[in-house]
Tab-separated table of C-alpha atoms and ligand atoms in Angstrom:
chain	number	residue	atom	x	y	z
G	1444	MET	CA	45.905	-120.141	-104.088
G	1445	GLU	CA	46.582	-123.307	-106.078
G	1446	LYS	CA	45.602	-126.490	-104.250
G	1447	LYS	CA	48.540	-128.761	-103.428
G	1448	ASN	CA	48.104	-132.441	-104.152
G	1449	VAL	CA	49.113	-135.306	-101.891
G	1450	LEU	CA	49.691	-138.902	-102.971
G	1451	SER	CA	50.764	-141.970	-101.101
G	1452	GLY	CA	50.470	-145.732	-101.376
G	1453	ILE	CA	50.761	-148.905	-99.362
G	1454	GLN	CA	51.411	-152.456	-100.544
G	1455	PRO	CA	48.790	-155.085	-99.731
G	1456	SER	CA	51.583	-157.401	-98.603
G	1457	GLY	CA	49.994	-157.971	-95.193
G	1458	VAL	CA	48.073	-156.121	-92.560
G	1459	ILE	CA	48.785	-152.476	-91.607
G	1460	THR	CA	51.310	-152.497	-88.787
G	1461	LEU	CA	51.935	-150.005	-86.047
G	1462	GLY	CA	54.893	-148.837	-88.177
G	1463	ASN	CA	52.739	-148.182	-91.260
G	1464	TYR	CA	50.208	-146.394	-89.112
G	1465	VAL	CA	52.463	-143.933	-87.322
G	1466	GLY	CA	55.004	-143.610	-90.127
G	1467	ALA	CA	52.494	-142.876	-92.858
G	1468	VAL	CA	48.796	-143.727	-92.725
G	1469	ARG	CA	47.970	-141.571	-89.695
G	1470	ASN	CA	49.369	-138.612	-91.616
G	1471	TRP	CA	47.323	-139.486	-94.685
G	1472	SER	CA	44.194	-138.727	-92.725
G	1473	LEU	CA	45.651	-135.598	-91.073
G	1474	LEU	CA	46.609	-134.166	-94.466
G	1475	GLN	CA	43.034	-134.206	-95.751
G	1476	GLN	CA	42.315	-130.490	-95.595
G	1477	GLU	CA	40.468	-127.926	-97.660
G	1478	ASP	CA	43.538	-126.688	-99.498
G	1479	ARG	CA	44.607	-130.118	-100.765
G	1480	PHE	CA	43.519	-132.943	-103.038
G	1481	CYS	CA	44.598	-136.306	-101.670
G	1482	TYR	CA	45.105	-139.500	-103.658
G	1483	TYR	CA	45.720	-142.710	-101.745
G	1484	CYS	CA	46.259	-146.054	-103.417
G	1485	VAL	CA	46.648	-149.707	-102.534
G	1486	ALA	CA	49.784	-150.569	-104.508
G	1487	ASN	CA	48.923	-154.077	-105.692
G	1488	LEU	CA	51.181	-153.832	-108.777
G	1489	HIS	CA	54.150	-153.220	-106.500
G	1490	ALA	CA	53.194	-156.249	-104.398
G	1491	ILE	CA	53.796	-158.753	-107.219
G	1492	THR	CA	57.519	-157.939	-107.306
G	1493	VAL	CA	57.672	-160.731	-104.735
G	1494	ARG	CA	55.667	-163.938	-105.149
G	1495	GLN	CA	52.059	-163.708	-103.963
G	1496	ASP	CA	49.230	-166.189	-103.810
G	1497	PRO	CA	46.654	-164.761	-106.286
G	1498	THR	CA	43.522	-165.396	-104.186
G	1499	GLU	CA	45.227	-164.085	-101.087
G	1500	LEU	CA	46.486	-160.982	-102.922
G	1501	LYS	CA	42.943	-160.095	-104.012
G	1502	ARG	CA	41.641	-160.569	-100.481
G	1503	ARG	CA	44.435	-158.502	-98.979
G	1504	THR	CA	43.967	-155.715	-101.504
G	1505	ARG	CA	40.323	-155.327	-100.524
G	1506	ALA	CA	41.134	-155.667	-96.806
G	1507	MET	CA	43.838	-153.002	-97.091
G	1508	ALA	CA	41.338	-150.544	-98.568
G	1509	ALA	CA	38.978	-151.241	-95.638
G	1510	MET	CA	41.843	-150.662	-93.179
G	1511	LEU	CA	42.680	-147.320	-94.786
G	1512	LEU	CA	39.056	-146.197	-94.424
G	1513	ALA	CA	39.141	-147.272	-90.774
G	1514	CYS	CA	42.354	-145.270	-90.257
G	1515	GLY	CA	40.589	-142.112	-91.367
G	1516	VAL	CA	40.966	-141.906	-95.144
G	1517	ASP	CA	37.762	-140.066	-95.986
G	1518	PRO	CA	36.336	-140.757	-99.464
G	1519	LYS	CA	34.649	-137.355	-99.421
G	1520	ARG	CA	38.022	-135.627	-99.165
G	1521	SER	CA	40.323	-138.121	-100.905
G	1522	ALA	CA	40.356	-140.479	-103.842
G	1523	LEU	CA	40.978	-143.957	-102.429
G	1524	PHE	CA	41.698	-146.502	-105.152
G	1525	ILE	CA	43.452	-149.671	-106.199
G	1526	GLN	CA	46.581	-148.920	-108.230
G	1527	SER	CA	45.761	-151.450	-110.991
G	1528	ASP	CA	42.327	-149.833	-111.534
G	1529	VAL	CA	44.137	-146.841	-113.056
G	1530	PRO	CA	46.132	-148.247	-116.000
G	1531	GLU	CA	47.952	-144.931	-116.491
G	1532	HIS	CA	50.297	-145.952	-113.643
G	1533	SER	CA	51.777	-148.726	-115.760
G	1534	GLN	CA	51.736	-146.586	-118.886
G	1535	LEU	CA	53.593	-143.649	-117.352
G	1536	SER	CA	55.960	-146.059	-115.655
G	1537	TRP	CA	57.130	-147.305	-119.072
G	1538	VAL	CA	57.903	-143.785	-120.276
G	1539	LEU	CA	59.741	-142.954	-117.046
G	1540	ASN	CA	61.756	-146.179	-117.338
G	1541	CYS	CA	63.293	-144.611	-120.417
G	1542	TYR	CA	64.389	-141.586	-118.368
G	1543	THR	CA	65.855	-143.520	-115.431
G	1544	TYR	CA	69.374	-144.929	-115.291
G	1545	MET	CA	70.416	-148.448	-114.317
G	1546	GLY	CA	73.087	-146.915	-112.074
G	1547	GLU	CA	70.625	-144.955	-109.966
G	1548	LEU	CA	68.272	-147.932	-109.622
G	1549	SER	CA	71.110	-150.192	-108.497
G	1550	ARG	CA	71.869	-147.800	-105.630
G	1551	MET	CA	68.399	-148.233	-104.074
G	1552	THR	CA	68.741	-149.822	-100.643
G	1553	GLN	CA	65.332	-151.505	-100.855
G	1554	PHE	CA	66.390	-153.240	-104.068
G	1555	LYS	CA	69.574	-154.470	-102.397
G	1556	ASP	CA	67.663	-155.677	-99.315
G	1557	LYS	CA	64.886	-157.371	-101.257
G	1558	SER	CA	67.300	-159.058	-103.667
G	1559	ALA	CA	69.244	-160.434	-100.712
G	1560	LYS	CA	65.985	-161.824	-99.252
G	1561	ASN	CA	64.680	-163.223	-102.585
G	1562	GLU	CA	67.850	-164.605	-104.134
G	1563	ASP	CA	65.900	-167.012	-106.329
G	1564	ASN	CA	63.655	-164.266	-107.729
G	1565	ILE	CA	65.593	-161.086	-108.452
G	1566	ASN	CA	63.198	-160.003	-111.177
G	1567	ALA	CA	63.230	-156.868	-113.320
G	1568	GLY	CA	60.090	-155.592	-111.537
G	1569	LEU	CA	62.000	-155.509	-108.281
G	1570	PHE	CA	64.663	-153.436	-110.000
G	1571	THR	CA	62.283	-150.928	-111.643
G	1572	TYR	CA	59.975	-150.767	-108.599
G	1573	PRO	CA	60.965	-147.131	-107.840
G	1574	VAL	CA	60.009	-146.091	-111.388
G	1575	LEU	CA	56.444	-147.353	-110.926
G	1576	MET	CA	56.400	-145.508	-107.620
G	1577	ALA	CA	57.602	-142.337	-109.379
G	1578	ALA	CA	54.730	-142.781	-111.855
G	1579	ASP	CA	52.266	-143.085	-108.926
G	1580	ILE	CA	53.518	-139.812	-107.519
G	1581	LEU	CA	54.027	-137.789	-110.701
G	1582	LEU	CA	50.675	-138.699	-112.304
G	1583	TYR	CA	48.853	-136.736	-109.609
G	1584	ARG	CA	51.009	-133.595	-109.661
G	1585	SER	CA	51.738	-134.347	-105.996
G	1586	SER	CA	53.617	-131.781	-103.953
G	1587	PHE	CA	53.654	-133.952	-100.836
G	1588	VAL	CA	54.216	-137.656	-100.292
G	1589	PRO	CA	53.565	-138.772	-96.691
G	1590	VAL	CA	55.796	-141.818	-96.078
G	1591	GLY	CA	57.974	-143.478	-93.476
G	1592	HIS	CA	61.734	-143.068	-93.513
G	1593	ASP	CA	62.353	-146.251	-95.551
G	1594	GLN	CA	60.627	-144.700	-98.602
G	1595	LYS	CA	62.636	-141.451	-98.579
G	1596	GLN	CA	65.106	-142.680	-101.174
G	1597	HIS	CA	62.246	-143.675	-103.483
G	1598	VAL	CA	60.659	-140.226	-103.269
G	1599	GLU	CA	64.064	-138.717	-103.970
G	1600	ILE	CA	64.477	-140.709	-107.164
G	1601	ALA	CA	60.949	-139.588	-108.188
G	1602	ARG	CA	62.163	-136.005	-107.701
G	1603	ASP	CA	65.270	-136.662	-109.799
G	1604	ILE	CA	63.196	-138.190	-112.599
G	1605	ALA	CA	60.729	-135.259	-112.515
G	1606	ILE	CA	63.521	-132.691	-112.682
G	1607	ARG	CA	65.283	-134.568	-115.491
G	1608	PHE	CA	62.080	-134.797	-117.523
G	1609	ASN	CA	61.201	-131.118	-116.910
G	1610	ASN	CA	64.682	-130.096	-118.024
G	1611	ALA	CA	64.324	-132.087	-121.222
G	1612	PHE	CA	60.737	-131.149	-122.132
G	1613	GLY	CA	59.818	-128.028	-120.128
G	1614	GLU	CA	57.587	-127.854	-117.012
G	1615	THR	CA	55.600	-131.098	-116.971
G	1616	PHE	CA	55.762	-132.580	-113.499
G	1617	VAL	CA	55.446	-131.090	-110.028
G	1618	VAL	CA	58.614	-131.939	-108.080
G	1619	PRO	CA	57.415	-133.860	-104.977
G	1620	GLU	CA	58.627	-133.661	-101.394
G	1621	PRO	CA	58.540	-136.501	-98.849
G	1622	LEU	CA	56.722	-135.820	-95.556
G	1623	ILE	CA	58.300	-137.969	-92.846
G	1624	PRO	CA	57.356	-137.664	-89.172
G	1625	ASN	CA	60.236	-136.845	-86.794
G	1626	LEU	CA	59.004	-139.316	-84.234
G	1627	GLY	CA	57.626	-142.534	-85.739
G	1628	GLY	CA	59.271	-142.207	-89.155
G	1629	ARG	CA	61.010	-145.501	-88.433
G	1630	VAL	CA	59.295	-147.770	-85.926
G	1631	MET	CA	61.498	-150.715	-85.044
G	1632	SER	CA	60.698	-154.433	-84.775
G	1633	LEU	CA	59.646	-155.545	-81.296
G	1634	ALA	CA	61.690	-158.737	-81.669
G	1635	GLU	CA	64.861	-157.219	-83.173
G	1636	PRO	CA	64.847	-153.501	-82.402
G	1637	THR	CA	67.737	-152.731	-84.748
G	1638	LYS	CA	65.504	-153.729	-87.702
G	1639	LYS	CA	62.459	-151.801	-88.886
G	1640	MET	CA	58.999	-153.162	-88.107
G	1641	SER	CA	57.659	-154.818	-91.260
G	1642	LYS	CA	54.245	-156.260	-92.180
G	1643	SER	CA	55.892	-159.115	-94.089
G	1644	ASP	CA	58.072	-160.199	-91.139
G	1645	PRO	CA	57.630	-163.983	-90.723
G	1646	ASN	CA	57.737	-163.535	-86.930
G	1647	PRO	CA	54.305	-162.189	-85.865
G	1648	ASN	CA	55.725	-161.091	-82.495
G	1649	ALA	CA	57.936	-158.574	-84.316
G	1650	PHE	CA	55.038	-156.308	-85.223
G	1651	ILE	CA	51.721	-155.058	-83.943
G	1652	ALA	CA	49.108	-155.712	-86.611
G	1653	PHE	CA	46.041	-153.628	-87.103
G	1654	THR	CA	43.918	-156.737	-86.643
G	1655	ASP	CA	45.491	-157.766	-83.303
G	1656	ASP	CA	43.068	-157.829	-80.400
G	1657	GLN	CA	43.797	-156.267	-77.018
G	1658	LYS	CA	45.198	-159.430	-75.461
G	1659	THR	CA	47.562	-160.008	-78.385
G	1660	ILE	CA	48.820	-156.408	-78.339
G	1661	MET	CA	49.521	-156.623	-74.606
G	1662	LYS	CA	51.277	-159.991	-75.030
G	1663	LYS	CA	53.460	-158.736	-77.900
G	1664	PHE	CA	54.569	-155.621	-75.996
G	1665	LYS	CA	55.306	-157.676	-72.884
G	1666	ARG	CA	57.572	-159.878	-75.008
G	1667	ALA	CA	59.288	-156.923	-76.700
G	1668	VAL	CA	63.076	-157.197	-76.649
G	1669	THR	CA	64.781	-154.540	-74.484
G	1670	ASP	CA	68.241	-154.759	-72.870
G	1671	SER	CA	69.960	-155.424	-69.571
G	1672	GLU	CA	70.674	-151.771	-68.649
G	1673	GLY	CA	67.550	-151.659	-66.491
G	1674	CYS	CA	67.118	-147.918	-66.906
G	1675	ILE	CA	64.459	-146.093	-68.940
G	1676	ALA	CA	66.424	-143.604	-71.048
G	1677	TYR	CA	66.164	-142.494	-74.680
G	1678	ASN	CA	69.335	-143.827	-76.340
G	1679	PRO	CA	68.428	-145.229	-79.792
G	1680	GLN	CA	72.040	-146.397	-80.380
G	1681	THR	CA	72.683	-148.227	-77.129
G	1682	GLN	CA	69.107	-149.027	-76.022
G	1683	PRO	CA	67.153	-149.359	-79.276
G	1684	GLY	CA	64.330	-151.483	-77.809
G	1685	VAL	CA	63.602	-149.061	-74.965
G	1686	ALA	CA	63.932	-146.033	-77.278
G	1687	ASN	CA	61.397	-147.628	-79.648
G	1688	LEU	CA	58.912	-148.245	-76.822
G	1689	LEU	CA	59.361	-144.683	-75.560
G	1690	SER	CA	58.760	-143.241	-79.045
G	1691	ILE	CA	55.599	-145.304	-79.471
G	1692	PHE	CA	54.424	-144.155	-76.049
G	1693	CYS	CA	54.940	-140.486	-76.993
G	1694	ILE	CA	53.129	-140.869	-80.309
G	1695	PHE	CA	50.092	-142.537	-78.793
G	1696	THR	CA	49.799	-140.317	-75.703
G	1697	GLY	CA	50.817	-137.000	-77.256
G	1698	LYS	CA	53.506	-136.572	-74.561
G	1699	THR	CA	56.937	-135.123	-75.382
G	1700	MET	CA	59.996	-137.317	-74.821
G	1701	ASP	CA	60.946	-135.250	-71.720
G	1702	GLU	CA	57.472	-135.718	-70.276
G	1703	ALA	CA	57.615	-139.445	-70.960
G	1704	LEU	CA	61.041	-139.780	-69.312
G	1705	ALA	CA	59.798	-137.888	-66.260
G	1706	TYR	CA	56.692	-140.100	-66.183
G	1707	PHE	CA	58.739	-143.306	-66.150
G	1708	GLU	CA	61.489	-142.120	-63.805
G	1709	GLY	CA	62.483	-144.855	-61.396
G	1710	GLN	CA	60.171	-147.412	-63.044
G	1711	GLY	CA	61.077	-150.808	-64.524
G	1712	TYR	CA	60.702	-152.067	-68.097
G	1713	GLY	CA	57.567	-154.044	-67.166
G	1714	HIS	CA	55.779	-150.818	-66.345
G	1715	LEU	CA	56.941	-149.172	-69.578
G	1716	LYS	CA	55.722	-152.111	-71.673
G	1717	THR	CA	52.279	-152.179	-70.048
G	1718	ALA	CA	51.850	-148.413	-70.386
G	1719	VAL	CA	52.797	-148.471	-74.089
G	1720	ALA	CA	50.467	-151.408	-74.751
G	1721	GLU	CA	47.563	-149.654	-73.021
G	1722	ALA	CA	48.072	-146.464	-75.038
G	1723	VAL	CA	48.221	-148.404	-78.308
G	1724	ILE	CA	45.159	-150.517	-77.426
G	1725	GLU	CA	43.127	-147.403	-76.661
G	1726	THR	CA	43.772	-145.963	-80.135
G	1727	LEU	CA	43.752	-149.115	-82.231
G	1728	THR	CA	40.731	-150.937	-80.787
G	1729	PRO	CA	38.049	-148.591	-82.201
G	1730	LEU	CA	39.873	-148.542	-85.554
G	1731	ARG	CA	39.910	-152.330	-85.709
G	1732	LEU	CA	36.170	-152.454	-85.061
G	1733	GLU	CA	35.570	-149.883	-87.828
G	1734	TYR	CA	37.682	-152.013	-90.139
G	1735	GLU	CA	35.527	-155.071	-89.509
G	1736	ARG	CA	32.425	-153.017	-90.294
G	1737	TYR	CA	33.885	-151.750	-93.608
G	1738	LEU	CA	35.135	-155.166	-94.614
G	1739	ALA	CA	31.689	-156.671	-94.161
G	1740	ASP	CA	30.059	-154.000	-96.350
G	1741	GLU	CA	31.060	-155.221	-99.797
G	1742	VAL	CA	28.680	-152.981	-101.710
G	1743	TYR	CA	29.991	-149.841	-100.012
G	1744	MET	CA	33.614	-150.870	-100.561
G	1745	GLU	CA	32.928	-151.556	-104.219
G	1746	THR	CA	31.308	-148.131	-104.690
G	1747	ILE	CA	34.063	-146.222	-102.895
G	1748	LEU	CA	36.843	-147.925	-104.839
G	1749	ARG	CA	35.124	-147.527	-108.196
G	1750	GLU	CA	34.447	-143.846	-107.508
G	1751	GLY	CA	38.017	-143.331	-106.220
G	1752	ALA	CA	39.517	-144.852	-109.369
G	1753	LYS	CA	37.266	-142.722	-111.561
G	1754	GLN	CA	38.346	-139.556	-109.791
G	1755	ALA	CA	42.021	-140.548	-109.907
G	1756	ARG	CA	41.797	-141.434	-113.604
G	1757	THR	CA	40.575	-137.994	-114.560
G	1758	LEU	CA	43.881	-136.436	-113.523
G	1759	ALA	CA	46.002	-139.466	-114.454
G	1760	GLN	CA	44.723	-139.372	-118.051
G	1761	LYS	CA	45.453	-135.652	-118.335
G	1762	THR	CA	49.029	-136.057	-117.088
G	1763	LEU	CA	49.705	-139.070	-119.296
G	1764	SER	CA	48.437	-137.364	-122.417
G	1765	LEU	CA	50.607	-134.310	-121.659
G	1766	VAL	CA	53.623	-136.615	-121.257
G	1767	TYR	CA	52.869	-138.544	-124.455
G	1768	ASP	CA	52.523	-135.266	-126.283
G	1769	LYS	CA	55.866	-133.964	-124.996
G	1770	VAL	CA	57.687	-137.173	-125.858
G	1771	GLY	CA	56.038	-137.481	-129.275
G	1772	ILE	CA	53.946	-140.594	-128.643
G	1773	GLY	CA	50.709	-140.747	-130.634
G	1774	ILE	CA	49.724	-139.238	-133.919
S	3245	LIG	P1	54.899	-150.122	-97.578
S	3245	LIG	O1	53.657	-150.825	-98.014
S	3245	LIG	O2	56.079	-150.939	-97.240
S	3245	LIG	O3	54.574	-149.211	-96.330
S	3245	LIG	C1	53.537	-148.234	-96.322
S	3245	LIG	C2	54.006	-146.992	-95.597
S	3245	LIG	O4	54.396	-147.303	-94.264
S	3245	LIG	C3	55.714	-146.805	-94.022
S	3245	LIG	N1	56.393	-147.729	-93.094
S	3245	LIG	C4	56.911	-147.375	-91.918
S	3245	LIG	N2	56.966	-146.198	-91.279
S	3245	LIG	C5	57.574	-146.187	-90.071
S	3245	LIG	N3	58.106	-147.281	-89.476
S	3245	LIG	C6	58.072	-148.487	-90.084
S	3245	LIG	N4	58.600	-149.556	-89.495
S	3245	LIG	C7	57.460	-148.578	-91.361
S	3245	LIG	N5	57.255	-149.581	-92.226
S	3245	LIG	C8	56.613	-149.052	-93.284
S	3245	LIG	C9	56.378	-146.791	-95.377
S	3245	LIG	O5	57.468	-145.890	-95.385
S	3245	LIG	C10	55.242	-146.360	-96.266
S	3245	LIG	O6	55.111	-144.959	-96.261
S	3245	LIG	N6	56.679	-148.512	-101.935
S	3245	LIG	C11	55.740	-148.242	-100.880
S	3245	LIG	C12	54.301	-148.178	-101.346
S	3245	LIG	C13	54.066	-147.194	-102.443
S	3245	LIG	C14	54.116	-145.777	-102.351
S	3245	LIG	C15	53.806	-145.279	-103.654
S	3245	LIG	C16	54.421	-144.883	-101.318
S	3245	LIG	C17	53.727	-147.518	-103.731
S	3245	LIG	N7	53.572	-146.365	-104.450
S	3245	LIG	C18	53.774	-143.928	-103.945
S	3245	LIG	C19	54.387	-143.516	-101.605
S	3245	LIG	C20	54.085	-143.043	-102.901
S	3245	LIG	C21	55.839	-149.340	-99.845
S	3245	LIG	O7	56.279	-150.412	-100.109
S	3245	LIG	O8	55.292	-149.015	-98.636
């Protein structure tokens, strides 16, 4: 049986949040199985579509790789690398740009959101962001792309580009599929539960960061915005804050929603918040300690990332040369 490849990426635009973890990164580690090759990258080229401090970007890129190791990305079963260490990403992205339409890029909701937030810097990179992401995915012949719900549209455009290219030049790319968890595919902000939790949110109380200690996690959950209904029920439309806390509780305890509702019957929001915080603390604390250990071991990090990039490049070079050949680039 042919091995199926998996690829995913994360921007080093901050620290892994609870949303990143349950929406995507937890699945990255679960997908590492015998019958698959996994490629996981820190998408630093994507990060510069918004302004970054150069020293801080370098530090965050390295820290993000250490966080991914702590979350269970296993260098023996996956290639973990920094996107810019494999130049084929940018090279394929250029070719794919020529097979992507302005119209489809202007329909991307992330482009619309980010342009609204960065009115003074609506750059072309922000616009062609999904094309670079398509290159990330298609270079590795990935069948599966584990992501949160907000990246679904980007994986869909990667599919459209792959199909369009295959139709023009014959079978070249594997057409990828997004893998989005039913529960946890869209974790909401603790401060504004109608918005998704985001690592670049200026309000630190809106998200749980991977680096938060136990006291901070408890404090943030206790402050989480709920509602005035006073009843613990799962109604994402009318009680988004409570529904978010219940979902997080289920994910971290392995309980079903029915079991969770039975567990909290007759209880107040204070109890719900403490129980969710305790469940999250129990899982995240050992991961945070692992992260600190990886971060301190610069030599190990260096070796893993260099080896990961080397492994990734082997396949990336093959795919790019096939593409160049099909398009007629080279002599
Ligand atoms: P990024 O860095 O914003 O987020 C990394 C992953 O976390 C998921 N995620 C969430 N899931 C659930 N609830 C949330 N509140 C939440 N917030 C974020 C994201 O869906 C994502 O899976 N463009 C990508 C990075 C990327 C990539 C790729 C992904 C670059 N190249 C190739 C897949 C394949 C991004 O900005 O993710």
